[in-house]
mmCIF file of C-alpha atoms in Angstrom:
data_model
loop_
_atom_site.group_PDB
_atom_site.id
_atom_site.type_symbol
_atom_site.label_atom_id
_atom_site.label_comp_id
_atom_site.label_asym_id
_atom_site.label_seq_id
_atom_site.Cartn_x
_atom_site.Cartn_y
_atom_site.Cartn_z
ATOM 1 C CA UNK X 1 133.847 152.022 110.605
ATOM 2 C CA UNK X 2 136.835 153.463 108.855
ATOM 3 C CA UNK X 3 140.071 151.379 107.387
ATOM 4 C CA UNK X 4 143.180 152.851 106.326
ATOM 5 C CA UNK X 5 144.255 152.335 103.112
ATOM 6 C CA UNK X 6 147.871 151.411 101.674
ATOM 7 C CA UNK X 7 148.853 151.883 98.143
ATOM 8 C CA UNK X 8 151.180 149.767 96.940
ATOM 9 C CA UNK X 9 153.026 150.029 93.801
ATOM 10 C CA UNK X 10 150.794 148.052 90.490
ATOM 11 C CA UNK X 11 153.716 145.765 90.348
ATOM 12 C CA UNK X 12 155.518 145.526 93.803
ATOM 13 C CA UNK X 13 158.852 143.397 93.925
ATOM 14 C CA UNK X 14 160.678 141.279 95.891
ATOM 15 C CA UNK X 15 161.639 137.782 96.852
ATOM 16 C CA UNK X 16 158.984 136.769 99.458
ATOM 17 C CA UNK X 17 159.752 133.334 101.275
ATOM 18 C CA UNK X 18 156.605 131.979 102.961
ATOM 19 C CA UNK X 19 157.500 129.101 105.545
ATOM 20 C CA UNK X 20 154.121 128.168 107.137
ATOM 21 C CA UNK X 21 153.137 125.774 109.699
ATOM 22 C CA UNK X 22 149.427 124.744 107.802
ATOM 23 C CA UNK X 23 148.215 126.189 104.484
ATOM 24 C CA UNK X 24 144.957 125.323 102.917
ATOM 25 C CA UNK X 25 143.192 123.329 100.981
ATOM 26 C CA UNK X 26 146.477 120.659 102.681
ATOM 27 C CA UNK X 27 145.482 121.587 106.349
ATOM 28 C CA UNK X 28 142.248 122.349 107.679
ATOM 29 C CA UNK X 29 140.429 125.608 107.588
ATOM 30 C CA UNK X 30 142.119 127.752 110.628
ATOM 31 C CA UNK X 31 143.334 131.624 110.462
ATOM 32 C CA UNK X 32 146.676 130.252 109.781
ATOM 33 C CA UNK X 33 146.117 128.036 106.978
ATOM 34 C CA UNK X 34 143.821 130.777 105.524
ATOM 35 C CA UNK X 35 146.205 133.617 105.753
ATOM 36 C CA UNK X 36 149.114 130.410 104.644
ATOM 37 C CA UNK X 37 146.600 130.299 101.591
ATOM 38 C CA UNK X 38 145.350 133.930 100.617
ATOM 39 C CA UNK X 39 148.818 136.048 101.802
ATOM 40 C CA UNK X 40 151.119 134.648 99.135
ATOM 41 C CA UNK X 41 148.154 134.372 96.385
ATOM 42 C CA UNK X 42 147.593 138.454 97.360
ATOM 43 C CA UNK X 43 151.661 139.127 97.612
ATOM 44 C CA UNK X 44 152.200 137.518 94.031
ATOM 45 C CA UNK X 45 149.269 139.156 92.633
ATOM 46 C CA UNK X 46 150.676 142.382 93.073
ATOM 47 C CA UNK X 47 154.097 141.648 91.211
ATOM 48 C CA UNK X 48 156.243 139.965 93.766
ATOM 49 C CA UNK X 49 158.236 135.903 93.022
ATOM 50 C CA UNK X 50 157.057 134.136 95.806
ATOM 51 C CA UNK X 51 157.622 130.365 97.394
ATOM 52 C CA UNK X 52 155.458 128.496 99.731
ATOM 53 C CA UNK X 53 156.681 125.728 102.341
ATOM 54 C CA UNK X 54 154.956 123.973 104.604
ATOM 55 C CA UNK X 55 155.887 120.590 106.812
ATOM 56 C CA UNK X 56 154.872 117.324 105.286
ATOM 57 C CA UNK X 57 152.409 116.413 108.206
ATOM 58 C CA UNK X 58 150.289 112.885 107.979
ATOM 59 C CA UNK X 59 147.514 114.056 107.326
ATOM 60 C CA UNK X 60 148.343 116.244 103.992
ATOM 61 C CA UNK X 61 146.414 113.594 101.346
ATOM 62 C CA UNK X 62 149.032 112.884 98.904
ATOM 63 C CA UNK X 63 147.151 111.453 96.050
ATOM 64 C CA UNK X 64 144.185 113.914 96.558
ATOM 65 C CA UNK X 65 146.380 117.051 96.233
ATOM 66 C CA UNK X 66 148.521 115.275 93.905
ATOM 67 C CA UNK X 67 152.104 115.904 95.548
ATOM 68 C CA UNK X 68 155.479 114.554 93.879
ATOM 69 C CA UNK X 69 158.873 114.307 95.225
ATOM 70 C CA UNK X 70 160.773 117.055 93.462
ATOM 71 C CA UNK X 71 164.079 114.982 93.302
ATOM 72 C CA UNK X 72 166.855 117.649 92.349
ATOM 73 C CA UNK X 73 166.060 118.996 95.706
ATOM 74 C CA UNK X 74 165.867 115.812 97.403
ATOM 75 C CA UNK X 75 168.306 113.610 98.657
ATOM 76 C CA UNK X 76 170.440 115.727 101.150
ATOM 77 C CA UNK X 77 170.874 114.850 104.409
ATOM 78 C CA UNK X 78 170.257 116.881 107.494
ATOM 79 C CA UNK X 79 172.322 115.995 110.802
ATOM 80 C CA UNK X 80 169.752 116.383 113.966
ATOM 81 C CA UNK X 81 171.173 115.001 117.402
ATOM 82 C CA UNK X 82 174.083 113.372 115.537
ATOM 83 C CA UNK X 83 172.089 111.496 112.976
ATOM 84 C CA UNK X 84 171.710 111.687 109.572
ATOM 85 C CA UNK X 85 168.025 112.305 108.440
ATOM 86 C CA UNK X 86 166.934 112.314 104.800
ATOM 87 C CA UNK X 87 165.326 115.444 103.304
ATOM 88 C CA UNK X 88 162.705 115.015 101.069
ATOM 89 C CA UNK X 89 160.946 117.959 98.913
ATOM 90 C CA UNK X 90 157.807 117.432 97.130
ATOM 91 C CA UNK X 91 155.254 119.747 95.719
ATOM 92 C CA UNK X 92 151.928 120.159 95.126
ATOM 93 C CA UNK X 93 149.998 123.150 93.458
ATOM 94 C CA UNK X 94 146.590 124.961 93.924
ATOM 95 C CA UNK X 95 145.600 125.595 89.903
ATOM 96 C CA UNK X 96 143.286 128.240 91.382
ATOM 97 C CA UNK X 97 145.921 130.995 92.693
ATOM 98 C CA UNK X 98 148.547 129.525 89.947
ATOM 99 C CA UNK X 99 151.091 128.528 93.297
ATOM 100 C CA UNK X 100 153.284 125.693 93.787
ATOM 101 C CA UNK X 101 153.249 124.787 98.155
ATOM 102 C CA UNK X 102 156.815 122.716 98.785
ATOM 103 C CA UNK X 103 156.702 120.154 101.296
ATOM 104 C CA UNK X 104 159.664 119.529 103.962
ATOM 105 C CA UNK X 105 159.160 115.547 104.600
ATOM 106 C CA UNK X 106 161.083 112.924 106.026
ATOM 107 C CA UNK X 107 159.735 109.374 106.942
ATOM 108 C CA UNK X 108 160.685 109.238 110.204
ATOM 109 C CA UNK X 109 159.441 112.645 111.463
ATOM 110 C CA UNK X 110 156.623 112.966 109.170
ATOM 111 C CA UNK X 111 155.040 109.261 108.967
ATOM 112 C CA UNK X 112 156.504 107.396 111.722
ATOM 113 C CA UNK X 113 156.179 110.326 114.458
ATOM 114 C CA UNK X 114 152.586 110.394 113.863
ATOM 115 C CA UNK X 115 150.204 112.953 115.616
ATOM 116 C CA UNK X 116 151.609 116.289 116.756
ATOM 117 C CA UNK X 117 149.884 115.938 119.851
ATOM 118 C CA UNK X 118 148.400 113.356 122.654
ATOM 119 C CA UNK X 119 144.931 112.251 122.856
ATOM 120 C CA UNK X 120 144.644 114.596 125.645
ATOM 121 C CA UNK X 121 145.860 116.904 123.244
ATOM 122 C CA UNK X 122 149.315 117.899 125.048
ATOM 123 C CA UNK X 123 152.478 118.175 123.359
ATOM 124 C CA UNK X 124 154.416 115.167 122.488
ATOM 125 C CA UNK X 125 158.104 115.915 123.467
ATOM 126 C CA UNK X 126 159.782 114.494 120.422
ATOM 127 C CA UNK X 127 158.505 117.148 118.505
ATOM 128 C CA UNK X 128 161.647 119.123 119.144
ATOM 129 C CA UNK X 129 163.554 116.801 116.591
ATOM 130 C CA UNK X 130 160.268 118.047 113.909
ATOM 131 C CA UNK X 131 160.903 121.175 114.713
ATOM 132 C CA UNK X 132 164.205 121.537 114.341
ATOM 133 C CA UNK X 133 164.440 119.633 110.999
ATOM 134 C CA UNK X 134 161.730 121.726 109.321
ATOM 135 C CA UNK X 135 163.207 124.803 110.219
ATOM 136 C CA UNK X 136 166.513 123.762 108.710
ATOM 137 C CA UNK X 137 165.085 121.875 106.312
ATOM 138 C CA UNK X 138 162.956 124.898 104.212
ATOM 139 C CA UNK X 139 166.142 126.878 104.612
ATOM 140 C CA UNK X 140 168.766 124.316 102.996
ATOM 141 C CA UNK X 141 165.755 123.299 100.600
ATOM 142 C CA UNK X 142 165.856 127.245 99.659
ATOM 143 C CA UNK X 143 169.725 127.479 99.101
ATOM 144 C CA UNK X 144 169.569 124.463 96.465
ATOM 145 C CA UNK X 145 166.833 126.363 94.408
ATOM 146 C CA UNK X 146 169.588 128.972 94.668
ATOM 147 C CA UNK X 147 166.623 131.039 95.101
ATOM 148 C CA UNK X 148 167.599 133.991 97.514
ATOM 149 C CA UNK X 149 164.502 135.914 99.543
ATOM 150 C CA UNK X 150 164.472 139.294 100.532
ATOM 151 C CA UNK X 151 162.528 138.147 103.265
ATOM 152 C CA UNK X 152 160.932 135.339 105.234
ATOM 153 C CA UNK X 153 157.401 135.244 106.271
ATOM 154 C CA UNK X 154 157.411 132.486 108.689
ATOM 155 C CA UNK X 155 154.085 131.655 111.206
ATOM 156 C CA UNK X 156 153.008 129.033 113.684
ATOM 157 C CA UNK X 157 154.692 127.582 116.374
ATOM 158 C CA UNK X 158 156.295 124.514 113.914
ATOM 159 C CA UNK X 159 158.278 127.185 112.563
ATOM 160 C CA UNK X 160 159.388 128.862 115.177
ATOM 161 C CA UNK X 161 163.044 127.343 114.662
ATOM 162 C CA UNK X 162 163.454 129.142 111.526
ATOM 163 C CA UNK X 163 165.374 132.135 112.980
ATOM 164 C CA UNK X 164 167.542 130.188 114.937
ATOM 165 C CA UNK X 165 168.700 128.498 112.233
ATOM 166 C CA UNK X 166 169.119 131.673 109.917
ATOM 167 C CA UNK X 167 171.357 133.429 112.028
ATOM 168 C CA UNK X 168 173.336 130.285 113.463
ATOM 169 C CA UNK X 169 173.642 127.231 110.216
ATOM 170 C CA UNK X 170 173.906 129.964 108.210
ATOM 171 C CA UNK X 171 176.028 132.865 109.997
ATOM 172 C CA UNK X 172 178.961 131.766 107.560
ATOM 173 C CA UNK X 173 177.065 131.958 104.401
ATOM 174 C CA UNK X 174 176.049 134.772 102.663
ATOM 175 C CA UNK X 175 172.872 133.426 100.715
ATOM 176 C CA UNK X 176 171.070 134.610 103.742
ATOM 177 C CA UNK X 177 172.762 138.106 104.057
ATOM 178 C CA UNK X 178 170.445 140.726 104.162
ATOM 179 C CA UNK X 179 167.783 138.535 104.807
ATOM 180 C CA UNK X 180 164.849 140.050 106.667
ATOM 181 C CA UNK X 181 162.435 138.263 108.846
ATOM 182 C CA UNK X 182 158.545 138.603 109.794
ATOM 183 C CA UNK X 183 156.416 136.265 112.363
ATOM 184 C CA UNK X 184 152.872 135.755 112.067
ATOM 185 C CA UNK X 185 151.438 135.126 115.822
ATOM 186 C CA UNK X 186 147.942 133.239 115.844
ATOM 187 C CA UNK X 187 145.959 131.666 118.954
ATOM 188 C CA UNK X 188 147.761 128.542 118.439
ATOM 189 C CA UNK X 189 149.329 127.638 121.950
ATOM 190 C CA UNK X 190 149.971 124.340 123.553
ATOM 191 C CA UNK X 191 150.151 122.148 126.731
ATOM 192 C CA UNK X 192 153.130 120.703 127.189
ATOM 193 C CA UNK X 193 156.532 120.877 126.560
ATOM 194 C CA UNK X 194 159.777 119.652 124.354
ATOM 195 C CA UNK X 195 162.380 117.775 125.130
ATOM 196 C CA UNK X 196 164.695 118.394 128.318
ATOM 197 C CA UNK X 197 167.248 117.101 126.140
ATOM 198 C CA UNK X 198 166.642 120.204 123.293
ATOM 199 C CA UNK X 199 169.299 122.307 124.431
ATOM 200 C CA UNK X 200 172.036 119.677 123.522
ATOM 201 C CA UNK X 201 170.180 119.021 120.198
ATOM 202 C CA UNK X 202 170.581 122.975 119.447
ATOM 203 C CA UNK X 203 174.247 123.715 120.683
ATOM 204 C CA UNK X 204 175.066 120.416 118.372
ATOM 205 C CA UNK X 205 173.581 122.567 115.907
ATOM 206 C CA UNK X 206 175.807 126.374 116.654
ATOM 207 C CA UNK X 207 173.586 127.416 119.330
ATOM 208 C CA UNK X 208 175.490 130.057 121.631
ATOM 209 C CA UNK X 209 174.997 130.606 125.044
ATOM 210 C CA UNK X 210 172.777 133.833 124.167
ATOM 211 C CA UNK X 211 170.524 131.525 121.779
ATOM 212 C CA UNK X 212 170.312 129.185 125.084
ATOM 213 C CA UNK X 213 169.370 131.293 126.924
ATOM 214 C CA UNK X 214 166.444 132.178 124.761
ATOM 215 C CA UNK X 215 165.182 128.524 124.289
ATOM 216 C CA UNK X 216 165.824 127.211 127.812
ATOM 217 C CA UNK X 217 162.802 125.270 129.206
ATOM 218 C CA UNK X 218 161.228 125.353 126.014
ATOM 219 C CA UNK X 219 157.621 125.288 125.768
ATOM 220 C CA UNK X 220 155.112 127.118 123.438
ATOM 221 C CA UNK X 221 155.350 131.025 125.398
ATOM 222 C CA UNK X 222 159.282 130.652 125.202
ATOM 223 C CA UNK X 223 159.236 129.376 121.770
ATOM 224 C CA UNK X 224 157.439 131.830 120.243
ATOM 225 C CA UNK X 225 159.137 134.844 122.343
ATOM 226 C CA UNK X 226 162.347 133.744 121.682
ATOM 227 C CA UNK X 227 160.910 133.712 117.567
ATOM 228 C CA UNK X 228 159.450 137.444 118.484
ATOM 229 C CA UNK X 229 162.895 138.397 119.646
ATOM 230 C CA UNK X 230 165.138 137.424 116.451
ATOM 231 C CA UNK X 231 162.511 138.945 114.266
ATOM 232 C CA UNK X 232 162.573 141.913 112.298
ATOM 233 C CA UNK X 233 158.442 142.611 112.453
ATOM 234 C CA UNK X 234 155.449 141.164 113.624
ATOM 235 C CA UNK X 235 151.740 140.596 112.357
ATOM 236 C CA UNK X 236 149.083 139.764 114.917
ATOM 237 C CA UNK X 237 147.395 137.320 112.345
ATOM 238 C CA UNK X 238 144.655 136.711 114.489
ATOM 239 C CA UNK X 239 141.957 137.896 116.784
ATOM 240 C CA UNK X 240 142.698 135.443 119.345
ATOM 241 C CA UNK X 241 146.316 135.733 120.088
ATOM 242 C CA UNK X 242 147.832 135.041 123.109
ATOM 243 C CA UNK X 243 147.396 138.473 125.510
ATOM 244 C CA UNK X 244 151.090 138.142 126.693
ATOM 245 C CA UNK X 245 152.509 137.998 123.351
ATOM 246 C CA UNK X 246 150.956 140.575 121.758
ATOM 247 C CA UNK X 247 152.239 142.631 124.531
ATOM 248 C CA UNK X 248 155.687 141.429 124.947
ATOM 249 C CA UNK X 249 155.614 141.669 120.564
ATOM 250 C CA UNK X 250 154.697 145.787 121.282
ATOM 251 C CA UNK X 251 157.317 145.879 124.243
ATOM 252 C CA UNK X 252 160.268 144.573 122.004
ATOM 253 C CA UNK X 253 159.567 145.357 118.510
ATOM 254 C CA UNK X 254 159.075 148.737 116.621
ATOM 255 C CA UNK X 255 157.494 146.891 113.330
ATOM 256 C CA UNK X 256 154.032 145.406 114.456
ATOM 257 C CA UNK X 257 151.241 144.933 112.661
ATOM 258 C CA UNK X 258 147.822 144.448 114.564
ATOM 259 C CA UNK X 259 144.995 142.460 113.130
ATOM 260 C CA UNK X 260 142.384 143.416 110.555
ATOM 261 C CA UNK X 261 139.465 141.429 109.441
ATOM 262 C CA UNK X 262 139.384 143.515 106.285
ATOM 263 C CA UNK X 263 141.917 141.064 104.277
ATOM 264 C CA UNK X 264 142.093 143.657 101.481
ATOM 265 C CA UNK X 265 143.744 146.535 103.620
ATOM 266 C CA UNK X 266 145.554 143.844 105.892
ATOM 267 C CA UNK X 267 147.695 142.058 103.309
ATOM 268 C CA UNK X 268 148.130 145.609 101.962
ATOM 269 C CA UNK X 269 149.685 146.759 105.292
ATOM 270 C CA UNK X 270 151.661 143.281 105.251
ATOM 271 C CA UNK X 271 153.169 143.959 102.118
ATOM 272 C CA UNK X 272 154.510 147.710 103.072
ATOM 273 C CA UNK X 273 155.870 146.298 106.279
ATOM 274 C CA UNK X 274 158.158 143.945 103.723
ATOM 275 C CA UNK X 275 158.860 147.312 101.568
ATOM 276 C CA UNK X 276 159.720 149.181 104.500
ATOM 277 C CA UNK X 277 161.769 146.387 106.371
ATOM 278 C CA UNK X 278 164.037 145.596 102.896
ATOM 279 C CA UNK X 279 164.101 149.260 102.001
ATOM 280 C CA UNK X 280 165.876 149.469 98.431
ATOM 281 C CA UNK X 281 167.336 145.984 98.293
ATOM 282 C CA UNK X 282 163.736 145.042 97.741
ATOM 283 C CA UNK X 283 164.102 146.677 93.992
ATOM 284 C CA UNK X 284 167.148 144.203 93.238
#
């Protein structure tokens, strides 16, 4: 069997923001946190200033991976459904690939909440509250490193907020502007559903009536179309994607990448998708 190749320059640039939903050795082995793992290691390899986020969840070991709270980022608070919540950044590093992984936390959402999911394993509803803070959360976290990406790389359902938030929170600010966007899909879906009470929760937050109509009823196929839809490109990270949104993906987008087991020429595709998405800006 043949693979294309894709030659990429020795020392590519660019600003790559990675906002992923499980990385490894913090999460367990999955195609996400692998490709949450390996995909920034390969992207910085090659020449280009990367950073890593990824939620806070319980069961990230603390004093195994050795995390700290970084506290000039700390210490801001985020307003979700009319309450102040505390954001807390910490950090921890895999020595290994010489990368830092930031960690969006909060007590409440990220100790208190508990388990993402039921013993039955559906969805529990107040996960729309964790949702929306981490997607706000990495972005805000981003804008006090003062630390502007050409793009964002952002996969798994936990982050499917993140494009919401970049074109709403911060339609007035220009750190963002310019800022391109890619989705990872993986066979991650869900039973279940969020909150009812979401849609008040997001026009609080600038949601428009076109936004609502994207997020109305919101379970895991809306979520992630409505994610598909405000993106600039996909990647089909995984061999086990959902059928339906691989297709809808191919009906609505121009930029898709399908998946490759051969990680070499697949990050290599990746990485020309971000080149050709950013165009010259990329060079800045």
């Amino acid at each position: 069997m043949q693979h294309n190749s894709y030659t990429l320059p020795n020392m590519a640039k660019g600003r790559i923001l990675y906002i992923n939903q499980d990385v490894m050795p913090f999460s367990p082995e999955t195609y996400a946190s692998a490709m949450g793992r390996q995909l920034p290691q390969y992207s910085q390899e090659i020449g280009r200033d990367i950073r890593v986020f990824m939620p806070r969840f319980d069961y990230v070991n603390e004093r195994k991976h050795q995390l700290h709270e970084v506290i000039r980022l700390s210490g801001m608070n985020l307003i979700v459904n009319s309450c102040d919540h505390q954001l807390i950044i910490k950090v921890g590093s895999i020595p290994t690939a010489r990368m830092q992984i930031y960690f969006i936390d909060n007590e409440e959402y990220f100790s208190r909440y508990g388990e993402t999911f039921d013993e039955k394993g559906v969805l529990k509803p107040s996960n729309d509250e964790r949702i929306l803070f981490f997607g706000r959360g990495a972005l805000e976290a981003v804008r006090k490193l003062a630390w502007q990406p050409h793009l964002i790389h952002f996969s798994g359902w936990f982050s499917g907020m993140v494009p919401f938030y970049l074109r709403r929170i911060n339609k007035e600010n220009s750190f963002f502007n310019g800022t391109r966007t890619v989705l990872s899909l993986y066979g991650d879906d869900f039973q279940g559903a969020f909150s009812l009470d979401l849609e008040r929760k997001m026009r609080y937050d600038g949601a428009t009536a076109k936004d609502l109509r994207l997020y109305q009823n919101l379970d895991y196929m809306t979520l992630m179309k409505a994610a598909i839809t405000y993106a600039n490109g996909i990647v089909i990270a995984a061999p086990d994607v959902n059928p339906e949104l691989v297709a809808f993906a191919k009906e609505n987008k121009r930029n898709v990448i399908d998946y490759n087991p051969v990680q070499k020429d697949f990050f290599a595709r990746i990485n020309k998708m971000y080149d050709s998405l950013c165009g010259s800006a990329i060079n800045n």
